[in-house]
PDB file of N, CA and C in Angstrom:
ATOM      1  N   UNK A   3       0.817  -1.182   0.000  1.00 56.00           N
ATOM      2  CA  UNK A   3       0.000   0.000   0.000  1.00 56.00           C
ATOM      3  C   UNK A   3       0.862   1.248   0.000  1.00 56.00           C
ATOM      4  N   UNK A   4       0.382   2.414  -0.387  1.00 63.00           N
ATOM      5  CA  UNK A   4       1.159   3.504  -1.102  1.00 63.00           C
ATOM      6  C   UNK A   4       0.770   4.346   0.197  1.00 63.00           C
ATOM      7  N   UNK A   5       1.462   5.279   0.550  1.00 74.00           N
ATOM      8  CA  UNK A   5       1.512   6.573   1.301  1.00 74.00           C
ATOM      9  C   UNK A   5       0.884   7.959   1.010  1.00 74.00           C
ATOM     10  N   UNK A   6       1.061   7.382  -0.195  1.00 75.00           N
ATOM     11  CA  UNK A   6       0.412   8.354  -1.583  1.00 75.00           C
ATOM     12  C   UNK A   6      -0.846   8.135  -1.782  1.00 75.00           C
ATOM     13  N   UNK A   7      -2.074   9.345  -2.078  1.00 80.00           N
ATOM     14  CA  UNK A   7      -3.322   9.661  -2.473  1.00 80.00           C
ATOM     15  C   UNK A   7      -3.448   9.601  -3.908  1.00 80.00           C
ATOM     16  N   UNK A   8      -4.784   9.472  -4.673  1.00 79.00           N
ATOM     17  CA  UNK A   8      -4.839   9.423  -5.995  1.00 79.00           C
ATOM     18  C   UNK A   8      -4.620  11.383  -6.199  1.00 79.00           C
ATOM     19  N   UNK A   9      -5.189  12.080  -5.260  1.00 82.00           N
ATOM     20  CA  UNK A   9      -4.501  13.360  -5.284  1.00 82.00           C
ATOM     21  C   UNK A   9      -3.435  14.272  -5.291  1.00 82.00           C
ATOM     22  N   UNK A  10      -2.120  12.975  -4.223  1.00 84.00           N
ATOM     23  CA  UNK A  10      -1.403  13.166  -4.204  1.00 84.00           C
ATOM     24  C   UNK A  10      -0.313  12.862  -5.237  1.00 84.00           C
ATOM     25  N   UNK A  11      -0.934  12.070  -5.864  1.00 85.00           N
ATOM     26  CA  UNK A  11      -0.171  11.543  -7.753  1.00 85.00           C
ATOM     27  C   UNK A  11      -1.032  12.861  -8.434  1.00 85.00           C
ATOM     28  N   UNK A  12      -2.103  13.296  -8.469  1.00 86.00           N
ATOM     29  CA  UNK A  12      -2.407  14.560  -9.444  1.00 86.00           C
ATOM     30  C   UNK A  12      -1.546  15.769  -9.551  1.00 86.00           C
ATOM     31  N   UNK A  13      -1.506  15.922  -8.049  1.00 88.00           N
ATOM     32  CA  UNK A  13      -0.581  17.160  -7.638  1.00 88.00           C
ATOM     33  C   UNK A  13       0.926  16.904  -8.278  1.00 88.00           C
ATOM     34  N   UNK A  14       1.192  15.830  -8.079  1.00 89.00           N
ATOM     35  CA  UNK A  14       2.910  15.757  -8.549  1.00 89.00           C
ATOM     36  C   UNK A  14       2.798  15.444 -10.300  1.00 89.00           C
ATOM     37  N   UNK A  15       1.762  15.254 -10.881  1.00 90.00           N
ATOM     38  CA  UNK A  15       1.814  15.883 -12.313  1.00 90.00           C
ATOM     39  C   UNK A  15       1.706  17.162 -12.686  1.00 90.00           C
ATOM     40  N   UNK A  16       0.457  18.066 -11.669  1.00 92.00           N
ATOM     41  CA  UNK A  16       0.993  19.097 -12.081  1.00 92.00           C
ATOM     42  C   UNK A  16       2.373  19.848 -11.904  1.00 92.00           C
ATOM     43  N   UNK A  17       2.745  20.235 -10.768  1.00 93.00           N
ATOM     44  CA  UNK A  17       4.072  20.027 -10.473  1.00 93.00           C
ATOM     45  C   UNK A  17       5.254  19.332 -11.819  1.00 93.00           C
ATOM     46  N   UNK A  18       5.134  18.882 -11.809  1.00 93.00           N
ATOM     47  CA  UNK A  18       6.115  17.884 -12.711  1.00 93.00           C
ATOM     48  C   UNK A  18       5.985  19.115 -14.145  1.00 93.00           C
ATOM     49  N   UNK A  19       4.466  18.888 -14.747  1.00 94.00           N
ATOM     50  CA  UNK A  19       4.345  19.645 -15.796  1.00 94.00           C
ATOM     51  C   UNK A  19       4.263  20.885 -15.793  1.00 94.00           C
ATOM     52  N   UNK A  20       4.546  21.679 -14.452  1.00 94.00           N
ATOM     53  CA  UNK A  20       5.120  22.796 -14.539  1.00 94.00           C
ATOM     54  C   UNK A  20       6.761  23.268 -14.480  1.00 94.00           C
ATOM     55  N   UNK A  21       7.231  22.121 -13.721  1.00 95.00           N
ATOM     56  CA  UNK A  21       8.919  22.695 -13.882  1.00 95.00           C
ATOM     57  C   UNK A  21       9.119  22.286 -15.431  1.00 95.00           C
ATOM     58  N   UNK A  22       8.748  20.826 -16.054  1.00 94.00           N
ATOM     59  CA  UNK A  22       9.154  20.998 -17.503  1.00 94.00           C
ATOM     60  C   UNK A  22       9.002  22.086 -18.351  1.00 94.00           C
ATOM     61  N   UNK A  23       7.633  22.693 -18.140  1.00 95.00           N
ATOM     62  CA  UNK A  23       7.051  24.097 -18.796  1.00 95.00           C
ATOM     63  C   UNK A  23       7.874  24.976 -18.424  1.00 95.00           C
ATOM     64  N   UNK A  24       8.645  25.547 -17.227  1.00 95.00           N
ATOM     65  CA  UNK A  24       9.598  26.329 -16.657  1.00 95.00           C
ATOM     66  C   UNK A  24      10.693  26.197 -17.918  1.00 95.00           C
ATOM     67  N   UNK A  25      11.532  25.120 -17.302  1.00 96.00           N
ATOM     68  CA  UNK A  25      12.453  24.584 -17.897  1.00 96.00           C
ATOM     69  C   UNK A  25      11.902  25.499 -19.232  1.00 96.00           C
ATOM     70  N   UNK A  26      11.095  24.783 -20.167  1.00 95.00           N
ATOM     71  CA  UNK A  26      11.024  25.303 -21.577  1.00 95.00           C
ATOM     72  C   UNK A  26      11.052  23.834 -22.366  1.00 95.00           C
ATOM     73  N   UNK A  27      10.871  22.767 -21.659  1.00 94.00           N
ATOM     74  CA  UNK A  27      10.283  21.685 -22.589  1.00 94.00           C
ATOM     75  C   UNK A  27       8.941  21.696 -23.595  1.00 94.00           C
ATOM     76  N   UNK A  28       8.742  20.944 -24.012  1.00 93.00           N
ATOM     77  CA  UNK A  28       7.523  20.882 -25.037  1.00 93.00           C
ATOM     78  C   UNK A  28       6.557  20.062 -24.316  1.00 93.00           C
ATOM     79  N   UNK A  29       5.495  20.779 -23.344  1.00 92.00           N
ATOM     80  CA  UNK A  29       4.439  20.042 -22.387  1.00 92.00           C
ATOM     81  C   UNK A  29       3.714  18.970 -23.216  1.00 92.00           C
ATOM     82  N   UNK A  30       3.281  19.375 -24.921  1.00 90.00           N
ATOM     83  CA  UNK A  30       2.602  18.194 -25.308  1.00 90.00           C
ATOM     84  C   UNK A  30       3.537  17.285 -26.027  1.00 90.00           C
ATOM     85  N   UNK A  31       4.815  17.064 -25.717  1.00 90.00           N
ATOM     86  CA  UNK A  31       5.724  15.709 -25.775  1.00 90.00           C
ATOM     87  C   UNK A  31       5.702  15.231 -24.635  1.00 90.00           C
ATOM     88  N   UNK A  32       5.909  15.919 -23.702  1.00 86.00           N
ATOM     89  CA  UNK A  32       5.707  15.161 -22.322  1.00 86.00           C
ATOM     90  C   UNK A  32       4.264  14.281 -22.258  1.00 86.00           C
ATOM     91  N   UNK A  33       3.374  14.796 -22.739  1.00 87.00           N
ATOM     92  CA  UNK A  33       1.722  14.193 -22.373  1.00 87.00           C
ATOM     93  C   UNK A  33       2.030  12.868 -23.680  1.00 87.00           C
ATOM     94  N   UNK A  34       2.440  12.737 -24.482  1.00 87.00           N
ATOM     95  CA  UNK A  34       2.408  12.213 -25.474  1.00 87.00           C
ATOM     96  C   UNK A  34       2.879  10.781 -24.288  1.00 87.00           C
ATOM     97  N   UNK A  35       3.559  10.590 -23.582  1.00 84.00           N
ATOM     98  CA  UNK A  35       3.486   9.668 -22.817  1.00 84.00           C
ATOM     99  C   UNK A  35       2.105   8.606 -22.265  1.00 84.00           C
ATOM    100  N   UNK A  36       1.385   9.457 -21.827  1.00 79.00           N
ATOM    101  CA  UNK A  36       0.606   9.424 -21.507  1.00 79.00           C
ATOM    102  C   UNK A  36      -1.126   8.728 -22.269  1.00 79.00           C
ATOM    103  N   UNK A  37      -0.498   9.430 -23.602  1.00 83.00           N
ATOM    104  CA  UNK A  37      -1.305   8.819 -24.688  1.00 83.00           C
ATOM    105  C   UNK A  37      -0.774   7.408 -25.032  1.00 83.00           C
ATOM    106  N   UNK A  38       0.758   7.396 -25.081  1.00 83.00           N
ATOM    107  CA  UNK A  38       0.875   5.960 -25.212  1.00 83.00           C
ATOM    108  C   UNK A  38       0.926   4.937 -24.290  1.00 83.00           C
ATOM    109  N   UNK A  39       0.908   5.581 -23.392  1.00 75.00           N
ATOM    110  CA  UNK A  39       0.066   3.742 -21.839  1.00 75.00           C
ATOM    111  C   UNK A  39      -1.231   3.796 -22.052  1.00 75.00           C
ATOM    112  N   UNK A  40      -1.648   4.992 -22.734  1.00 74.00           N
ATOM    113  CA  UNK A  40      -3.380   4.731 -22.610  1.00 74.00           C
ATOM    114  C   UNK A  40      -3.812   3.517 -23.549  1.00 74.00           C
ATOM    115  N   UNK A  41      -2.909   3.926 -24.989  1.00 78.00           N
ATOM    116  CA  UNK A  41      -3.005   3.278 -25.901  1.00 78.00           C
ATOM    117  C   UNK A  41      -2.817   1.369 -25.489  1.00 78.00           C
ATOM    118  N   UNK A  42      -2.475   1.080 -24.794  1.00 75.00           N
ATOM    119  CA  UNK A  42      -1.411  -0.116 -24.042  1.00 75.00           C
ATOM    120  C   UNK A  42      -3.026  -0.925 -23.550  1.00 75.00           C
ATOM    121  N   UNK A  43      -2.890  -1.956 -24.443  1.00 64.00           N
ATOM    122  CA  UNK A  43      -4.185  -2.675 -23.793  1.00 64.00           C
ATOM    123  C   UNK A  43      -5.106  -3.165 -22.729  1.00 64.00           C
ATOM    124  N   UNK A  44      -3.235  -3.727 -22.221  1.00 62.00           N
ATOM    125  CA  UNK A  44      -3.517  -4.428 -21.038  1.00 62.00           C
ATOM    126  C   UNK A  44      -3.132  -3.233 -19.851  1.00 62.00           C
ATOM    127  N   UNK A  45      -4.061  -2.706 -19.650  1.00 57.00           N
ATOM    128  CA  UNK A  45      -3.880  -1.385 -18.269  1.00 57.00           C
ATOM    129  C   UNK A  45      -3.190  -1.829 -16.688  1.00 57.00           C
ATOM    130  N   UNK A  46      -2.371  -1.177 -16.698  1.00 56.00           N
ATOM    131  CA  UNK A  46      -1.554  -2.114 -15.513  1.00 56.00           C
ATOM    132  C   UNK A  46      -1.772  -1.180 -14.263  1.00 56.00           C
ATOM    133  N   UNK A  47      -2.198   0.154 -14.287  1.00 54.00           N
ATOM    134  CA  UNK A  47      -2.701   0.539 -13.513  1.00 54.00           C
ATOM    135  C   UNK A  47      -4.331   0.121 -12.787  1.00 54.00           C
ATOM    136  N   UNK A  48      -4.774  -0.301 -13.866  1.00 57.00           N
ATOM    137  CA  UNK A  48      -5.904  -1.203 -13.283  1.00 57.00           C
ATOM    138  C   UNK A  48      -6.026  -2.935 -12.537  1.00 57.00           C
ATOM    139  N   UNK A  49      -4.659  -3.017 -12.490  1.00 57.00           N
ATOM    140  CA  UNK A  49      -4.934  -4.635 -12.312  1.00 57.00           C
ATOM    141  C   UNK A  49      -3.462  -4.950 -11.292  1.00 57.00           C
ATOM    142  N   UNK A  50      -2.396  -3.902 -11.269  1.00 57.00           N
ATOM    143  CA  UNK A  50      -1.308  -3.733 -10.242  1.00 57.00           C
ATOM    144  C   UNK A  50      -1.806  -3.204  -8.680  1.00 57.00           C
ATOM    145  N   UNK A  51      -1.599  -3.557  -7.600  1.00 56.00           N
ATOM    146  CA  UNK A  51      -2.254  -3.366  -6.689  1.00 56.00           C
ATOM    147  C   UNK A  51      -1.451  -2.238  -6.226  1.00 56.00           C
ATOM    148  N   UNK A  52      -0.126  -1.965  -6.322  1.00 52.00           N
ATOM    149  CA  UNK A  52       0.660  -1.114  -5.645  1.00 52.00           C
ATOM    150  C   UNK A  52       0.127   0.043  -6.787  1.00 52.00           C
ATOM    151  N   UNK A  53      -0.398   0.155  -7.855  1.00 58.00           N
ATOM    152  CA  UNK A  53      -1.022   1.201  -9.020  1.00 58.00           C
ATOM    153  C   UNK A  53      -2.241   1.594  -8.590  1.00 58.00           C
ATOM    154  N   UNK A  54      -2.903   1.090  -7.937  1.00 62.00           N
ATOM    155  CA  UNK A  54      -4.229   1.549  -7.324  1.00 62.00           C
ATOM    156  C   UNK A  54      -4.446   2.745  -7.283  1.00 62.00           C
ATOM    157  N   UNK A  55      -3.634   3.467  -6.929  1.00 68.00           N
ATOM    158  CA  UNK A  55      -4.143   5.102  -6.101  1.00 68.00           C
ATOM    159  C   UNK A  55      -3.437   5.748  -7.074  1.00 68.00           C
ATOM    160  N   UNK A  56      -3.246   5.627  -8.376  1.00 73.00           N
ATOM    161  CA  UNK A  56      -2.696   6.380  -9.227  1.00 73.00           C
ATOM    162  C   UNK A  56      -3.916   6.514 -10.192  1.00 73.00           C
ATOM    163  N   UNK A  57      -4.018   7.712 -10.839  1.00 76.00           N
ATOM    164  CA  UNK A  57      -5.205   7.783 -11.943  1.00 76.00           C
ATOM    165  C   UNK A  57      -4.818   7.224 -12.938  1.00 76.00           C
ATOM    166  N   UNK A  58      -5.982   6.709 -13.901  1.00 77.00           N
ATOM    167  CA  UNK A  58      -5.433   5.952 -15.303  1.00 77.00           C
ATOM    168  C   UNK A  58      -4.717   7.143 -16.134  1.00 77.00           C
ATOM    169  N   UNK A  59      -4.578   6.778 -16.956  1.00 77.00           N
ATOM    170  CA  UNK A  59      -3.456   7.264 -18.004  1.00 77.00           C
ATOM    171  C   UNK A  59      -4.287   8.309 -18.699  1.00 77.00           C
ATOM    172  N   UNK A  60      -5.519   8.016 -19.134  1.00 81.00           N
ATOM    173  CA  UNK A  60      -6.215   8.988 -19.953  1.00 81.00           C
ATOM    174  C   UNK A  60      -7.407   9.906 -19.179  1.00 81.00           C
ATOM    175  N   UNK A  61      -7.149   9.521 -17.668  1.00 83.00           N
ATOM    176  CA  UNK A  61      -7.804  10.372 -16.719  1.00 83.00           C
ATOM    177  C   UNK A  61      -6.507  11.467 -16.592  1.00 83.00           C
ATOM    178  N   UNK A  62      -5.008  11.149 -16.623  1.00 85.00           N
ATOM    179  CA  UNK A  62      -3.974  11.804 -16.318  1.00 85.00           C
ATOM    180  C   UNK A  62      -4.060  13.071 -17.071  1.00 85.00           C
ATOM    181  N   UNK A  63      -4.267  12.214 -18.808  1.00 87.00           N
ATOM    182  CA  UNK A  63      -3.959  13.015 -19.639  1.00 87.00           C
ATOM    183  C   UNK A  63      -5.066  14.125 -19.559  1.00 87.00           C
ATOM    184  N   UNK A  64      -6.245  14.105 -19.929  1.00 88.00           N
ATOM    185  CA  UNK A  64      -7.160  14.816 -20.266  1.00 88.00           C
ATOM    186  C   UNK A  64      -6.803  16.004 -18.655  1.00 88.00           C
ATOM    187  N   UNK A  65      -6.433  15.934 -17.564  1.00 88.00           N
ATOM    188  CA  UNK A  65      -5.988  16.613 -16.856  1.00 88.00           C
ATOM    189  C   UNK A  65      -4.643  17.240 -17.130  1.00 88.00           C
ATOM    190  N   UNK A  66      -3.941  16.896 -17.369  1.00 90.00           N
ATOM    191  CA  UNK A  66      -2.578  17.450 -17.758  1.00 90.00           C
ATOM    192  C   UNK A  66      -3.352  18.844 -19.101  1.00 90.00           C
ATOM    193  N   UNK A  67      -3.679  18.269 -20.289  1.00 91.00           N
ATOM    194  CA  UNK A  67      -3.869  18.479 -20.893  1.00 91.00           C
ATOM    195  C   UNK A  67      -4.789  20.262 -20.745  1.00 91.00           C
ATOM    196  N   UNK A  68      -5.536  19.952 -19.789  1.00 91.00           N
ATOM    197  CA  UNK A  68      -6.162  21.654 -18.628  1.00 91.00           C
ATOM    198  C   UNK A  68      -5.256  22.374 -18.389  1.00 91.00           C
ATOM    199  N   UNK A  69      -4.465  21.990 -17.707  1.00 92.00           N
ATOM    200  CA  UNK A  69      -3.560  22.291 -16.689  1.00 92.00           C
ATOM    201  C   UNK A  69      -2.882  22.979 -18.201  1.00 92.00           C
ATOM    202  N   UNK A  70      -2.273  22.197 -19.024  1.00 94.00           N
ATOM    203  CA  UNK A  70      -1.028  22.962 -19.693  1.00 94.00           C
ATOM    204  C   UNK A  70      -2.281  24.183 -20.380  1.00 94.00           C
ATOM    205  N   UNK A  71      -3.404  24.391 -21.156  1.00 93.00           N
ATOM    206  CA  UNK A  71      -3.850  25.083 -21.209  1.00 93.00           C
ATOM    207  C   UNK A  71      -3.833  26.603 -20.069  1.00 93.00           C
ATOM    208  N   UNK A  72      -3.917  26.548 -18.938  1.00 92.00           N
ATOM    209  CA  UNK A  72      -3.739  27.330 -17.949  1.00 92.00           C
ATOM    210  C   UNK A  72      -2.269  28.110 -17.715  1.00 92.00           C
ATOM    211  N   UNK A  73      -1.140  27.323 -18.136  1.00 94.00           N
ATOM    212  CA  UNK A  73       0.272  27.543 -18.269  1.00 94.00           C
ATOM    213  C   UNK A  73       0.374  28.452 -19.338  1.00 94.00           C
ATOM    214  N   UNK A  74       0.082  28.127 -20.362  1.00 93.00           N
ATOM    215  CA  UNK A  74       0.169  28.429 -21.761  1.00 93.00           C
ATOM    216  C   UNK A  74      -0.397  29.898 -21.594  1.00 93.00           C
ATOM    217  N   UNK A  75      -1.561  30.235 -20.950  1.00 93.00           N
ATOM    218  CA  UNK A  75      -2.503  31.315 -20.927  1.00 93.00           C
ATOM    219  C   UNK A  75      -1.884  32.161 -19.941  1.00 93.00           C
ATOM    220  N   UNK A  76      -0.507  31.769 -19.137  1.00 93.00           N
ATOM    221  CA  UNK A  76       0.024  32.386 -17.771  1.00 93.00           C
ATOM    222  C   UNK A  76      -0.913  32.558 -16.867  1.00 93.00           C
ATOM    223  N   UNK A  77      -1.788  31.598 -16.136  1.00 91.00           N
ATOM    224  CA  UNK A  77      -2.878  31.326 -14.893  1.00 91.00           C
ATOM    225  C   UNK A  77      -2.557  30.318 -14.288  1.00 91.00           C
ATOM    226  N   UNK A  78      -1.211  30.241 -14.185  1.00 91.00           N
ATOM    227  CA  UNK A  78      -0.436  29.185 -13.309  1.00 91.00           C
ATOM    228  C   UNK A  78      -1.338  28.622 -11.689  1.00 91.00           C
ATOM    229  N   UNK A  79      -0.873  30.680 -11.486  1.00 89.00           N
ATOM    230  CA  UNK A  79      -1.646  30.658 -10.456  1.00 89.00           C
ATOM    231  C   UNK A  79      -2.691  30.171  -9.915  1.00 89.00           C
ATOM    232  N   UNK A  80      -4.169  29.687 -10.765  1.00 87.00           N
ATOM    233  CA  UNK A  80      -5.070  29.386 -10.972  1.00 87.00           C
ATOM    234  C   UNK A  80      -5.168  28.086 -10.290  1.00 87.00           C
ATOM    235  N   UNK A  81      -3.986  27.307 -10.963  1.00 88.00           N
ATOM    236  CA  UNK A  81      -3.763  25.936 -10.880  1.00 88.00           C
ATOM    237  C   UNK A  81      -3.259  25.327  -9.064  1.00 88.00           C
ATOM    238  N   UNK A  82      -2.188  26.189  -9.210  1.00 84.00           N
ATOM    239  CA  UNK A  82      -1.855  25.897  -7.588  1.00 84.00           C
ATOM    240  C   UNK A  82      -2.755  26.289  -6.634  1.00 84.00           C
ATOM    241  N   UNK A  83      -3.116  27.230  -7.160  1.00 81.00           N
ATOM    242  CA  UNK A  83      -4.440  27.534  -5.860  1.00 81.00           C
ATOM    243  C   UNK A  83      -5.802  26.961  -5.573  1.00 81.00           C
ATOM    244  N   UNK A  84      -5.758  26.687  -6.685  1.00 77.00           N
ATOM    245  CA  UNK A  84      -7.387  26.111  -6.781  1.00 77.00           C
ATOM    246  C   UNK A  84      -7.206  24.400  -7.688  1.00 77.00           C
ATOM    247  N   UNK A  85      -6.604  24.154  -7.399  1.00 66.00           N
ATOM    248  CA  UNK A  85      -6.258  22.880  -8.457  1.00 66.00           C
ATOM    249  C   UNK A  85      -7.670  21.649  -8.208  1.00 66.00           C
ATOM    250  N   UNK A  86      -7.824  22.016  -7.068  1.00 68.00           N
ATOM    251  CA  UNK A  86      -9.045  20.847  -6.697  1.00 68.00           C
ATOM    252  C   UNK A  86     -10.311  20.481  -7.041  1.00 68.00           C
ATOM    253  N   UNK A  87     -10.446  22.175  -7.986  1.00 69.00           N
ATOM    254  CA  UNK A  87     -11.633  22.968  -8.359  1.00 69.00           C
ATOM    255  C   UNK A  87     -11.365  23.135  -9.870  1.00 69.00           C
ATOM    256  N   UNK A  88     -10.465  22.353 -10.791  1.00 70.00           N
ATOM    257  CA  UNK A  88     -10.532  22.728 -11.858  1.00 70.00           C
ATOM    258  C   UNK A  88     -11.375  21.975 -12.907  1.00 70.00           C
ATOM    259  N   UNK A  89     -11.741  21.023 -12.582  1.00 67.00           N
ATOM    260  CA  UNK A  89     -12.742  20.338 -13.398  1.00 67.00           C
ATOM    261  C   UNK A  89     -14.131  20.410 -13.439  1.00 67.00           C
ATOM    262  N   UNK A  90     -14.212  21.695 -11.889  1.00 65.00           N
ATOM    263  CA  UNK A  90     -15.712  22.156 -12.334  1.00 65.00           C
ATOM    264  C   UNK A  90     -15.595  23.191 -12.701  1.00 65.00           C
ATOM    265  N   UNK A  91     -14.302  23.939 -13.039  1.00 66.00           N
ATOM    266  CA  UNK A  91     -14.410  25.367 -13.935  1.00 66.00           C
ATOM    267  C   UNK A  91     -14.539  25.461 -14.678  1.00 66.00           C
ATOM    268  N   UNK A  92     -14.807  26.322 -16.122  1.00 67.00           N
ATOM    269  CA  UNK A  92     -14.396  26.340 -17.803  1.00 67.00           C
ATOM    270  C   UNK A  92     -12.607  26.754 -17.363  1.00 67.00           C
ATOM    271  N   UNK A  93     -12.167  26.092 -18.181  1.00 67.00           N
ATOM    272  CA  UNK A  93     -10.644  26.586 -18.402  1.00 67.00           C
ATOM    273  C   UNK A  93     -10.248  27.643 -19.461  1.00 67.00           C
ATOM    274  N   UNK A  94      -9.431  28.061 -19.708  1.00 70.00           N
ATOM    275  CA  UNK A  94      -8.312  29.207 -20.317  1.00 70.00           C
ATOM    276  C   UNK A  94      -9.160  29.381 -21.756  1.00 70.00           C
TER     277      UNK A  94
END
């Protein structure tokens, strides 16, 4: 069993996909990951027990995918503050 929340894996994507965005990486190569475990038949986040509390891959993405919208628009802020609340907002 993990220490870690399925929230607490959300938070460290955004996070994650904001220092890459810092940095000056390309956020939708990074997500492109993401599209390809989705793509991956056999879902190992669904059937690994220590994967449990992690969101699926295309729950990740379609979140990432907000989030870099919000970056892109400079409403970073938005994100860290209210991150909990972004899927009942309209975004950027």
């Amino acid at each position: 069993m993990s220490v870690f929340s399925r929230e607490d894996e959300e938070e460290a994507d955004i996070y994650g996909l904001w220092f890459a965005h810092q940095a000056g990486y390309n956020m939708e190569r990074g997500m492109a990951v993401w599209e390809r475990l989705a793509a991956v038949k056999h879902d190992i986040f669904e059937t690994t027990e220590f994967l449990d509390n992690h969101p699926a891959p295309l729950e990740r993405l379609a979140r990432l995918k907000r989030v870099a919208g919000y970056f892109r628009a400079g409403r970073a802020a938005e994100v860290f503050l209210q991150a909990r609340d972004l899927d009942r907002r309209p975004g950027p």
